[in-house]
Short mmCIF file of C-alpha atoms and ligand atoms in Angstrom, two decimals:
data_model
loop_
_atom_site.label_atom_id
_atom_site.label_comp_id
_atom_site.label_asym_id
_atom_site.label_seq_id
_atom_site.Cartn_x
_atom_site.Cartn_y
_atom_site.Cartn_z
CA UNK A 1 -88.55 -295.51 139.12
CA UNK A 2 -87.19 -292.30 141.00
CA UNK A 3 -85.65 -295.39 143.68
CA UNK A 4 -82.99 -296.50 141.05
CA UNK A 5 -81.45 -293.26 140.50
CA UNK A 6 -81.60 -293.12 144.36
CA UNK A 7 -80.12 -296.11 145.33
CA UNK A 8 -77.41 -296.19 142.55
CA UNK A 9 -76.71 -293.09 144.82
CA UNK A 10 -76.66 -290.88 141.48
CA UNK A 11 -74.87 -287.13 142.62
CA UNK A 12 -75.82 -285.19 139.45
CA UNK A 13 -74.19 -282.42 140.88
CA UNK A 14 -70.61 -284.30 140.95
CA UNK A 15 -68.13 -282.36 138.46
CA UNK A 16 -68.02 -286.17 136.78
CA UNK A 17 -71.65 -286.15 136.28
CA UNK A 18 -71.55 -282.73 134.93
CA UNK A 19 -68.66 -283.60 132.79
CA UNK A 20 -70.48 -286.10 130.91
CA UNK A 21 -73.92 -284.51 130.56
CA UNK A 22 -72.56 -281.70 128.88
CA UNK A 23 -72.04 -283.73 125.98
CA UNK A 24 -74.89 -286.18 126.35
CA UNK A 25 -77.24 -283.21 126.63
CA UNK A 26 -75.09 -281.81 123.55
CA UNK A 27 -76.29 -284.73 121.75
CA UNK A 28 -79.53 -284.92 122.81
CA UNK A 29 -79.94 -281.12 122.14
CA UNK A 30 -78.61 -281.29 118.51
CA UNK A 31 -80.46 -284.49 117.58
CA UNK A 32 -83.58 -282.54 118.76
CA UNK A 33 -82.74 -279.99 116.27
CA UNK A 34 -81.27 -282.40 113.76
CA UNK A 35 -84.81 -283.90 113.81
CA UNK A 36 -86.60 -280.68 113.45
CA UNK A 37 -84.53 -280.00 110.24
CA UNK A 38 -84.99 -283.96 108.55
CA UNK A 39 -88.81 -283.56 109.05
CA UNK A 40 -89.09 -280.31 107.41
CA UNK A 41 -86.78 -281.75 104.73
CA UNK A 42 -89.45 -284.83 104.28
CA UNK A 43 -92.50 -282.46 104.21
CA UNK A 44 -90.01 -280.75 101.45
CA UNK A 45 -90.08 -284.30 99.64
CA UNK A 46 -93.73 -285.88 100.76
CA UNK A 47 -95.98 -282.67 99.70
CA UNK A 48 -99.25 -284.75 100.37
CA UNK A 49 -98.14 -285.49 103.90
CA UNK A 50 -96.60 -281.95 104.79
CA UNK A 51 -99.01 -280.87 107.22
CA UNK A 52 -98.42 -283.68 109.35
CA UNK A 53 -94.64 -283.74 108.95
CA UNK A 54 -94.84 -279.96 110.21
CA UNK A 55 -96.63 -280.90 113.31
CA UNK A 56 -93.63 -283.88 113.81
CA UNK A 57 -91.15 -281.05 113.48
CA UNK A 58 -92.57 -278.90 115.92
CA UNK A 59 -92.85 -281.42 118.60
CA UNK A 60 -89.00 -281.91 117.99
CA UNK A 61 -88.59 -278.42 118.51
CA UNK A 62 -90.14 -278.68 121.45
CA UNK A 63 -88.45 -281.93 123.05
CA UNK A 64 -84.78 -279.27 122.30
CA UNK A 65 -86.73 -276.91 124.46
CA UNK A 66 -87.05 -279.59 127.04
CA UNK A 67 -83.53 -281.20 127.07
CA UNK A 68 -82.18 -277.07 126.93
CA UNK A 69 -83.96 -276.67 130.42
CA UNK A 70 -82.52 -280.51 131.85
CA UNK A 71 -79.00 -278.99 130.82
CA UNK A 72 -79.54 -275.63 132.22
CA UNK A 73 -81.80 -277.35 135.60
CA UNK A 74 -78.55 -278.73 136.49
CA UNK A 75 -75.79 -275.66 135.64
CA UNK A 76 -74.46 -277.37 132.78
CA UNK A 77 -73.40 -275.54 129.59
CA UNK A 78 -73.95 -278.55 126.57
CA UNK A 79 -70.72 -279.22 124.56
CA UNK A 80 -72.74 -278.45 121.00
CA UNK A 81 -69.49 -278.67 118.64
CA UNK A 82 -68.64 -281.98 119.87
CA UNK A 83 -72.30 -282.81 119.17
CA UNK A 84 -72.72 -281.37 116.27
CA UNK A 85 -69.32 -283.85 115.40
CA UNK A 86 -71.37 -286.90 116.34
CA UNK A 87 -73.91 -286.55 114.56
CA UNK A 88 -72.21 -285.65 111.23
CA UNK A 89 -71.75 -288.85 109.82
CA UNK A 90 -75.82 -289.39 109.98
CA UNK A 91 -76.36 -285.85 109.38
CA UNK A 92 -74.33 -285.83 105.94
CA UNK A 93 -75.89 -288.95 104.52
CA UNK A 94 -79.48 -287.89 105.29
CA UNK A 95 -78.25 -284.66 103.27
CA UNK A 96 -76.86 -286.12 100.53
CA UNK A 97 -80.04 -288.82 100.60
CA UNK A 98 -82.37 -285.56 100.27
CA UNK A 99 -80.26 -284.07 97.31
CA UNK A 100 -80.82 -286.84 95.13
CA UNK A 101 -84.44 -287.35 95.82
CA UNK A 102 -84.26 -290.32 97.97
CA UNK A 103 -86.97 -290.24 100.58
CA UNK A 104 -86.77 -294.32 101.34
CA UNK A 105 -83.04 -293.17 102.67
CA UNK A 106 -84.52 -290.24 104.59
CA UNK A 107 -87.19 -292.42 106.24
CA UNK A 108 -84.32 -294.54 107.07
CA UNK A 109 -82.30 -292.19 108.62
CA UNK A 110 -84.27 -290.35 110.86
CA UNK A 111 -88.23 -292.32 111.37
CA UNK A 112 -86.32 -295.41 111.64
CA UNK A 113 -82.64 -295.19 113.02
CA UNK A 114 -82.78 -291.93 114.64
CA UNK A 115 -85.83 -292.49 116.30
CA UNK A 116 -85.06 -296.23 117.65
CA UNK A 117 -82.13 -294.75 118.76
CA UNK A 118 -83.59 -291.65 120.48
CA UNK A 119 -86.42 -294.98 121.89
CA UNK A 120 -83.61 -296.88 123.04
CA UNK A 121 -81.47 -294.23 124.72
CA UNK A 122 -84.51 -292.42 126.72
CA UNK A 123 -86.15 -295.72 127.94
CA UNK A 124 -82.58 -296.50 129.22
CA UNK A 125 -82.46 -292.85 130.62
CA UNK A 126 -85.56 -292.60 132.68
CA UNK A 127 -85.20 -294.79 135.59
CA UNK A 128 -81.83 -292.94 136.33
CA UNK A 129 -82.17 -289.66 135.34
CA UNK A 130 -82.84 -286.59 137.68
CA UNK A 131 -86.65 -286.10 138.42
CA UNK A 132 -86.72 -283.02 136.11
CA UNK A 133 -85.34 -284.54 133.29
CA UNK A 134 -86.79 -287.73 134.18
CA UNK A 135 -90.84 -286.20 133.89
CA UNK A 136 -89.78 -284.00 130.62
CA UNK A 137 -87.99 -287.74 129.24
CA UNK A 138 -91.16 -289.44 129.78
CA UNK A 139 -92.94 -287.05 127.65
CA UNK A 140 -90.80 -286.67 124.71
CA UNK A 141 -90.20 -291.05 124.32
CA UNK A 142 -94.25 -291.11 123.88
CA UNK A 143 -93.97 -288.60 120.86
CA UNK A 144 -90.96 -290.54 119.48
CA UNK A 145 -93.25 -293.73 119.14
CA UNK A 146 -95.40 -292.03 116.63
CA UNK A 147 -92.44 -290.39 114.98
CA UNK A 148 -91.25 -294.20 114.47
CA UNK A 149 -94.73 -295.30 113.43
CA UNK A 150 -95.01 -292.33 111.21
CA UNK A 151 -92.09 -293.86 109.12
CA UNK A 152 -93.14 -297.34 109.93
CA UNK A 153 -96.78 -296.95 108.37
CA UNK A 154 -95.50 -295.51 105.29
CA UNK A 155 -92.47 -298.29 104.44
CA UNK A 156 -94.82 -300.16 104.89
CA UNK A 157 -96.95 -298.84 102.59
CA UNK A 158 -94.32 -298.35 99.94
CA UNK A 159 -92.48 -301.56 100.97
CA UNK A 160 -92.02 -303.37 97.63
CA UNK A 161 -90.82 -300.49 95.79
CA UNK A 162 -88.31 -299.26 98.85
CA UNK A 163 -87.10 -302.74 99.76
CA UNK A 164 -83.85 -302.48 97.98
CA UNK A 165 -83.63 -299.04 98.64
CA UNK A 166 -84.18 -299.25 102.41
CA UNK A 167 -81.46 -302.42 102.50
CA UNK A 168 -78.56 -300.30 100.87
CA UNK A 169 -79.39 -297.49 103.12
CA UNK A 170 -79.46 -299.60 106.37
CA UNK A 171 -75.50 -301.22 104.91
CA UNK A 172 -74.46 -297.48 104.90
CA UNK A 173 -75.84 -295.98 108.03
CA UNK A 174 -75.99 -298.96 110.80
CA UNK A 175 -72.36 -299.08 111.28
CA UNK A 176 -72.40 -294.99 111.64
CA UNK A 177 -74.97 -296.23 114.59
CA UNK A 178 -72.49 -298.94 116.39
CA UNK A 179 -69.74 -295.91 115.96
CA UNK A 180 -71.95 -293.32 117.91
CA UNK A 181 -72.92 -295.76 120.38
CA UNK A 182 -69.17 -296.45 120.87
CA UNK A 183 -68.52 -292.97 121.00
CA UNK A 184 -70.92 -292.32 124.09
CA UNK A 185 -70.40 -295.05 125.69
CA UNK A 186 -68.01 -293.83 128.71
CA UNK A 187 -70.07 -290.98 128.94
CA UNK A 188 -73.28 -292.99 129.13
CA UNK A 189 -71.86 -295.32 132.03
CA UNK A 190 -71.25 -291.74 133.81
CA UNK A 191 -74.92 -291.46 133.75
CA UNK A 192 -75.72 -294.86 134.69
CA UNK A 193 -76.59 -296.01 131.04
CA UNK A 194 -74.64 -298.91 130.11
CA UNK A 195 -73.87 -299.48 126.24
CA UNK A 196 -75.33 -303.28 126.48
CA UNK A 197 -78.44 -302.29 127.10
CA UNK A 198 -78.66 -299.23 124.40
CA UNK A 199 -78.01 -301.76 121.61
CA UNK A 200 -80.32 -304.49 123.00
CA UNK A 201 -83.13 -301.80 123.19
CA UNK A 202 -82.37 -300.45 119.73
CA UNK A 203 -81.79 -303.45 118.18
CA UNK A 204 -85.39 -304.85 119.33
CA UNK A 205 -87.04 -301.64 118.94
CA UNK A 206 -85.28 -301.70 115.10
CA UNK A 207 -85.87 -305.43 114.47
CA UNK A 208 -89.48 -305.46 115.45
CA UNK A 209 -89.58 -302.20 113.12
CA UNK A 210 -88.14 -303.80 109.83
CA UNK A 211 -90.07 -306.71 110.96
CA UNK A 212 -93.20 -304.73 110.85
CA UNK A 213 -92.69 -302.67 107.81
CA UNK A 214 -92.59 -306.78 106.34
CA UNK A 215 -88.61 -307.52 106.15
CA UNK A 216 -88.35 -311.35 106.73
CA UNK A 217 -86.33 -312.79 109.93
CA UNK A 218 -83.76 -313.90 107.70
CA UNK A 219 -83.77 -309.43 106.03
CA UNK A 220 -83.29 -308.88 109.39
CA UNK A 221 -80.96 -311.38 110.81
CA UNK A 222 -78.54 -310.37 107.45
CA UNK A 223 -79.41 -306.26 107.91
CA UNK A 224 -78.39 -306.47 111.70
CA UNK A 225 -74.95 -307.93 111.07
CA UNK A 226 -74.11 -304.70 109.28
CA UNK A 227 -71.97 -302.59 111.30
CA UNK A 228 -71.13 -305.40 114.07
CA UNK A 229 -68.04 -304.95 112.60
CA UNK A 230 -67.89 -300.86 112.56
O1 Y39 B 301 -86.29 -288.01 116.76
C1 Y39 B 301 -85.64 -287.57 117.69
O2 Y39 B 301 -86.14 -286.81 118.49
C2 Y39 B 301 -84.22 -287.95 117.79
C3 Y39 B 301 -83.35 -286.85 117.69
C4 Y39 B 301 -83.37 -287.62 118.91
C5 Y39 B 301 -82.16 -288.45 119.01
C6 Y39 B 301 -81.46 -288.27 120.26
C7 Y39 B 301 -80.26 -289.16 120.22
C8 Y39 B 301 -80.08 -289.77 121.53
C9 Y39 B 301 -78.77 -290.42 121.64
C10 Y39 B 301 -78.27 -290.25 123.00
C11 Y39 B 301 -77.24 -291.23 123.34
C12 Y39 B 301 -77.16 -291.29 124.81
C13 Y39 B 301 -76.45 -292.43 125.32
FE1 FE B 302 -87.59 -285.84 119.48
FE1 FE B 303 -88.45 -287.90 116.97
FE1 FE B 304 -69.53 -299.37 136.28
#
């Protein structure tokens, strides 16, 4: 895997590369954190599963740790207000979701969107990432597979009663998704990430997820188109 970065001829000490890892590490740094917060939040909401959504906070609290030392491994200080920007949109509807009691849109939010996101963008990170960040990346994607199954078991679970629920919350945050992917894309190609390939990893990881939790192919097909036009 090391070879890609290697023959793409990476320099990740380049003042370009830095450039743009100081806000994808930004990002990756605050949605760490942003994480950490939502699943303390949930345990806050889901009282009978609150032990385990503690142990799903900590391990975000420790994949912040991780991305902290990629940032500092290569001398570069992480742009946190213009992350702490990118995330608002997301960041203000989980809020507002919580407020009013509304834990299908909170499951939405972060065990489904957030986390096929975070899926989509470390699987694309790996192969071309520095081999520090590229061992601690390979660690933290494995723990955001269970964090996506954790909210994939219970929508499932709950399906019937969160169907509707879960559809208007996809219509309001999928296009903030498209946005933020927009957003990072110049900075991604920087790093060798191209945007093509984050959406066609999220949107499998997110399909087969709604798929799962027992949306039809035709929920889906209708759910995906929102936000191609964000
Ligand atoms: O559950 C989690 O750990 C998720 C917070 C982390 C999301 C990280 C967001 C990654 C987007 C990076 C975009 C890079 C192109
Ligand atoms: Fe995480
Ligand atoms: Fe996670
Ligand atoms: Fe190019």
């Amino acid at each position: 895997m090391q070879q890609l970065a290697a023959e793409l001829k990476i320099d990740f000490q380049s003042e370009k590369y830095k450039d743009a890892y100081s806000r994808i590490n930004a990002i990756v740094i605050e949605g760490e954190q942003e994480a950490h917060d939502n699943y303390i939040t949930l345990g806050e909401m889901l009282p009978e599963l609150k032990d385990e959504l503690i142990r799903l906070s900590k391990m975000e609290s420790r994949h912040k740790k991780g991305f902290e030392a990629c940032g500092r491994n290569l001398s570069v200080t992480p742009d946190m207000p213009f992350a702490q920007k990118f995330f608002s949109g997301l960041h203000e509807n989980f809020q507002k979701a919580a407020a009013e009691g509304q834990v299908v849109t909170c499951l939405l939010i972060q065990s489904l969107i957030i986390e096929c996101f975070a899926i989509a963008a470390y699987n694309i990170y790996i192969p071309v990432a520095d081999d520090f960040a590229r061992k601690i990346t390979e660690g933290v994607v494995k723990d955001e597979y269970s964090h996506l199954n954790f909210g994939e078991v219970w929508l499932t679970e709950n399906f019937a009663e969160s169907k509707a629920e879960l559809e208007e919350a996809n219509r309001q945050n999928l296009p903030i998704v498209w946005r933020m992917l927009n957003e990072v894309a110049d900075d991604a190609h920087v790093l060798a990430m191209e945007k093509e390939a984050l959406v066609e990893d999220f949107m499998i990881q997110y399909g087969e997820t709604l798929n799962n939790i027992g949306f039809t192919t035709r929920d889906i097909m209708r759910m995906s188109a929102y936000g191609l036009t964000a």
